[in-house]
């Protein structure tokens, strides 16, 4: 461990590359493997909320949480080259963060064996792992990944259709410069493409 250095200290403050948090993982991961600092920065920015949510779910102190977070990113630096499928990165980060939290809790003596039949004895730290904050963070991230794969025009259309308050077809037609009659068919094609993305399939898995 290296004290309480925040994981953002591993990232460069120079943001001049064309990659950002919305760049698909299929492009980010190979670029980071090749030493692209901007791709690494984008990965940290994208998944830091997920790491933080898991840490909060385990009720770690701020110092312990910083240690876990830094360890996760250092392990990713070590193992990014071993990741064969970029789409597996979110799962790797979730698993590694949970394991590091449990390892630290065990070292602090805060995880104890209990009778699985005794619900009152279950450790609240373990129970919080699948809490609503974590699920919400995972769901938002996976939806963001799925939308990032779509062509810009389809992504823009779906975002307008999901807007709250709702945006009417006439306004959508004006903003995007497409005929009102083409919105429905384009929406159907966009949703079908969205359903086929690996991120959206994982989103279905994480929602109970």
Short mmCIF file of C-alpha atoms in Angstrom, two decimals:
data_model
loop_
_atom_site.label_atom_id
_atom_site.label_comp_id
_atom_site.label_asym_id
_atom_site.label_seq_id
_atom_site.Cartn_x
_atom_site.Cartn_y
_atom_site.Cartn_z
CA UNK A 1 0.00 0.00 0.00
CA UNK A 2 1.13 3.57 -0.65
CA UNK A 3 -0.69 5.49 2.04
CA UNK A 4 -3.86 7.27 1.03
CA UNK A 5 -2.88 8.52 -2.44
CA UNK A 6 -6.03 8.83 -4.48
CA UNK A 7 -6.17 6.77 -7.70
CA UNK A 8 -6.51 9.94 -9.74
CA UNK A 9 -2.86 10.52 -8.87
CA UNK A 10 -2.14 7.70 -11.32
CA UNK A 11 -3.75 9.69 -14.12
CA UNK A 12 -2.30 12.54 -16.11
CA UNK A 13 -3.91 15.96 -16.00
CA UNK A 14 -3.08 16.54 -19.69
CA UNK A 15 -6.29 15.90 -21.66
CA UNK A 16 -5.44 16.40 -25.31
CA UNK A 17 -6.30 13.04 -26.84
CA UNK A 18 -9.38 12.15 -28.83
CA UNK A 19 -10.37 9.46 -26.33
CA UNK A 20 -12.67 10.21 -23.41
CA UNK A 21 -15.06 8.44 -21.02
CA UNK A 22 -17.54 7.86 -23.85
CA UNK A 23 -15.04 6.06 -26.09
CA UNK A 24 -15.99 2.34 -26.42
CA UNK A 25 -13.96 -0.09 -24.33
CA UNK A 26 -13.02 -1.90 -27.53
CA UNK A 27 -10.92 1.17 -28.35
CA UNK A 28 -9.94 2.32 -24.86
CA UNK A 29 -8.44 -0.94 -23.58
CA UNK A 30 -6.08 -1.59 -26.54
CA UNK A 31 -4.98 2.06 -26.47
CA UNK A 32 -4.23 1.87 -22.75
CA UNK A 33 -2.27 -1.34 -23.31
CA UNK A 34 -0.12 0.53 -25.83
CA UNK A 35 0.66 3.19 -23.25
CA UNK A 36 -1.85 5.86 -24.26
CA UNK A 37 -2.10 7.96 -21.08
CA UNK A 38 -5.35 9.58 -22.21
CA UNK A 39 -6.97 6.16 -22.65
CA UNK A 40 -5.86 5.20 -19.15
CA UNK A 41 -7.24 8.48 -17.78
CA UNK A 42 -10.57 7.78 -19.48
CA UNK A 43 -10.76 4.28 -17.96
CA UNK A 44 -10.10 5.68 -14.48
CA UNK A 45 -12.68 8.44 -14.95
CA UNK A 46 -15.26 5.99 -16.26
CA UNK A 47 -14.98 3.34 -13.57
CA UNK A 48 -13.94 5.32 -10.50
CA UNK A 49 -17.62 5.86 -9.51
CA UNK A 50 -18.15 2.08 -9.63
CA UNK A 51 -15.09 1.42 -7.47
CA UNK A 52 -16.20 4.11 -5.00
CA UNK A 53 -19.72 2.64 -4.82
CA UNK A 54 -18.39 -0.81 -3.95
CA UNK A 55 -16.10 0.67 -1.31
CA UNK A 56 -19.00 2.59 0.24
CA UNK A 57 -21.02 -0.62 0.27
CA UNK A 58 -18.36 -2.19 2.49
CA UNK A 59 -18.38 0.82 4.85
CA UNK A 60 -14.65 1.34 4.79
CA UNK A 61 -13.01 4.36 6.37
CA UNK A 62 -11.82 7.07 4.01
CA UNK A 63 -8.19 6.00 4.42
CA UNK A 64 -8.99 2.31 3.89
CA UNK A 65 -11.15 3.18 0.90
CA UNK A 66 -8.31 5.16 -0.67
CA UNK A 67 -5.98 2.20 -0.14
CA UNK A 68 -8.41 -0.20 -1.79
CA UNK A 69 -9.06 2.14 -4.70
CA UNK A 70 -5.37 2.69 -5.35
CA UNK A 71 -4.67 -1.05 -5.14
CA UNK A 72 -7.40 -1.77 -7.71
CA UNK A 73 -5.88 0.65 -10.23
CA UNK A 74 -2.35 -0.61 -9.61
CA UNK A 75 -3.51 -4.18 -10.20
CA UNK A 76 -5.21 -3.06 -13.40
CA UNK A 77 -1.93 -1.56 -14.59
CA UNK A 78 -0.28 -4.92 -13.90
CA UNK A 79 -2.97 -7.07 -15.51
CA UNK A 80 -4.43 -4.97 -18.32
CA UNK A 81 -2.32 -6.88 -20.82
CA UNK A 82 -3.89 -10.15 -19.63
CA UNK A 83 -7.43 -8.95 -20.36
CA UNK A 84 -8.36 -10.72 -23.61
CA UNK A 85 -11.83 -9.19 -24.00
CA UNK A 86 -12.23 -5.43 -23.37
CA UNK A 87 -15.92 -5.94 -22.49
CA UNK A 88 -14.78 -7.99 -19.46
CA UNK A 89 -13.13 -4.96 -17.86
CA UNK A 90 -16.16 -3.84 -15.74
CA UNK A 91 -16.53 -7.33 -14.29
CA UNK A 92 -12.80 -7.49 -13.55
CA UNK A 93 -12.96 -4.15 -11.75
CA UNK A 94 -16.03 -5.18 -9.72
CA UNK A 95 -14.50 -8.48 -8.67
CA UNK A 96 -11.09 -7.03 -7.84
CA UNK A 97 -12.58 -4.17 -5.82
CA UNK A 98 -14.81 -6.53 -3.82
CA UNK A 99 -11.91 -8.89 -3.16
CA UNK A 100 -9.68 -6.04 -2.00
CA UNK A 101 -12.42 -4.73 0.31
CA UNK A 102 -12.93 -8.16 1.85
CA UNK A 103 -9.18 -8.72 2.16
CA UNK A 104 -8.77 -5.43 4.01
CA UNK A 105 -11.78 -6.09 6.24
CA UNK A 106 -10.39 -9.50 7.13
CA UNK A 107 -7.05 -7.89 7.98
CA UNK A 108 -8.87 -5.44 10.24
CA UNK A 109 -10.76 -8.29 11.90
CA UNK A 110 -14.14 -6.97 10.79
CA UNK A 111 -15.36 -10.06 8.93
CA UNK A 112 -16.47 -12.91 11.17
CA UNK A 113 -17.94 -16.34 10.41
CA UNK A 114 -21.65 -16.63 11.20
CA UNK A 115 -24.37 -19.24 11.13
CA UNK A 116 -26.03 -18.90 7.70
CA UNK A 117 -29.34 -19.94 9.27
CA UNK A 118 -29.20 -17.00 11.66
CA UNK A 119 -30.25 -13.98 9.60
CA UNK A 120 -29.71 -11.63 12.54
CA UNK A 121 -26.05 -12.60 12.65
CA UNK A 122 -25.22 -11.76 9.06
CA UNK A 123 -22.52 -9.15 8.77
CA UNK A 124 -24.01 -5.91 7.44
CA UNK A 125 -20.83 -5.20 5.51
CA UNK A 126 -21.35 -8.25 3.31
CA UNK A 127 -25.06 -7.54 2.99
CA UNK A 128 -24.34 -4.08 1.61
CA UNK A 129 -22.30 -5.33 -1.33
CA UNK A 130 -25.42 -5.67 -3.48
CA UNK A 131 -26.96 -2.45 -2.19
CA UNK A 132 -28.97 -0.09 -4.28
CA UNK A 133 -26.14 2.44 -4.67
CA UNK A 134 -23.88 -0.17 -6.23
CA UNK A 135 -26.56 -1.53 -8.54
CA UNK A 136 -27.51 1.95 -9.65
CA UNK A 137 -23.88 2.84 -10.41
CA UNK A 138 -23.35 -0.38 -12.35
CA UNK A 139 -26.58 0.05 -14.30
CA UNK A 140 -25.80 3.63 -15.29
CA UNK A 141 -22.30 2.69 -16.40
CA UNK A 142 -23.45 -0.28 -18.47
CA UNK A 143 -26.16 1.77 -20.17
CA UNK A 144 -23.60 4.45 -20.92
CA UNK A 145 -21.29 1.85 -22.48
CA UNK A 146 -24.12 0.44 -24.60
CA UNK A 147 -25.12 3.88 -25.90
CA UNK A 148 -21.49 4.74 -26.69
CA UNK A 149 -21.36 1.88 -29.21
CA UNK A 150 -24.22 3.31 -31.30
CA UNK A 151 -23.67 5.70 -34.20
CA UNK A 152 -23.91 9.30 -33.07
CA UNK A 153 -27.26 9.95 -34.79
CA UNK A 154 -28.94 6.92 -33.20
CA UNK A 155 -27.48 7.70 -29.80
CA UNK A 156 -28.74 11.28 -30.00
CA UNK A 157 -32.21 10.08 -30.97
CA UNK A 158 -32.47 7.64 -28.06
CA UNK A 159 -31.24 10.23 -25.58
CA UNK A 160 -33.91 12.67 -26.75
CA UNK A 161 -36.58 9.97 -26.53
CA UNK A 162 -35.47 9.19 -22.97
CA UNK A 163 -35.45 12.84 -21.92
CA UNK A 164 -37.48 13.95 -18.90
CA UNK A 165 -39.69 15.84 -19.50
CA UNK A 166 -40.43 14.11 -22.83
CA UNK A 167 -39.46 15.80 -26.09
CA UNK A 168 -42.10 15.72 -28.83
CA UNK A 169 -41.47 14.21 -32.26
CA UNK A 170 -41.71 17.63 -33.91
CA UNK A 171 -38.99 19.02 -31.63
CA UNK A 172 -36.83 15.93 -32.16
CA UNK A 173 -37.26 16.34 -35.92
CA UNK A 174 -36.15 19.98 -35.66
CA UNK A 175 -33.14 19.28 -33.45
CA UNK A 176 -31.83 16.30 -35.41
CA UNK A 177 -32.89 17.44 -38.87
CA UNK A 178 -34.79 14.25 -39.70
CA UNK A 179 -38.40 13.76 -40.88
CA UNK A 180 -40.97 13.00 -38.20
CA UNK A 181 -41.97 9.87 -40.12
CA UNK A 182 -38.46 8.43 -39.85
CA UNK A 183 -38.21 8.73 -36.06
CA UNK A 184 -40.17 5.54 -35.31
CA UNK A 185 -38.25 3.26 -37.72
CA UNK A 186 -34.91 4.78 -36.69
CA UNK A 187 -35.80 4.28 -33.03
CA UNK A 188 -36.62 0.62 -33.68
CA UNK A 189 -33.29 0.03 -35.42
CA UNK A 190 -31.39 1.84 -32.68
CA UNK A 191 -33.06 -0.20 -29.93
CA UNK A 192 -32.34 -3.43 -31.76
CA UNK A 193 -28.68 -2.49 -32.09
CA UNK A 194 -28.62 -1.46 -28.42
CA UNK A 195 -30.05 -4.82 -27.35
CA UNK A 196 -27.21 -6.63 -29.12
CA UNK A 197 -24.44 -4.74 -27.31
CA UNK A 198 -22.46 -6.73 -24.71
CA UNK A 199 -22.94 -3.93 -22.18
CA UNK A 200 -26.74 -4.08 -22.35
CA UNK A 201 -26.70 -7.87 -21.98
CA UNK A 202 -24.65 -7.43 -18.81
CA UNK A 203 -27.07 -4.74 -17.64
CA UNK A 204 -29.89 -7.29 -17.74
CA UNK A 205 -27.74 -9.59 -15.62
CA UNK A 206 -27.05 -7.08 -12.85
CA UNK A 207 -30.68 -5.94 -12.45
CA UNK A 208 -32.48 -8.31 -10.02
#
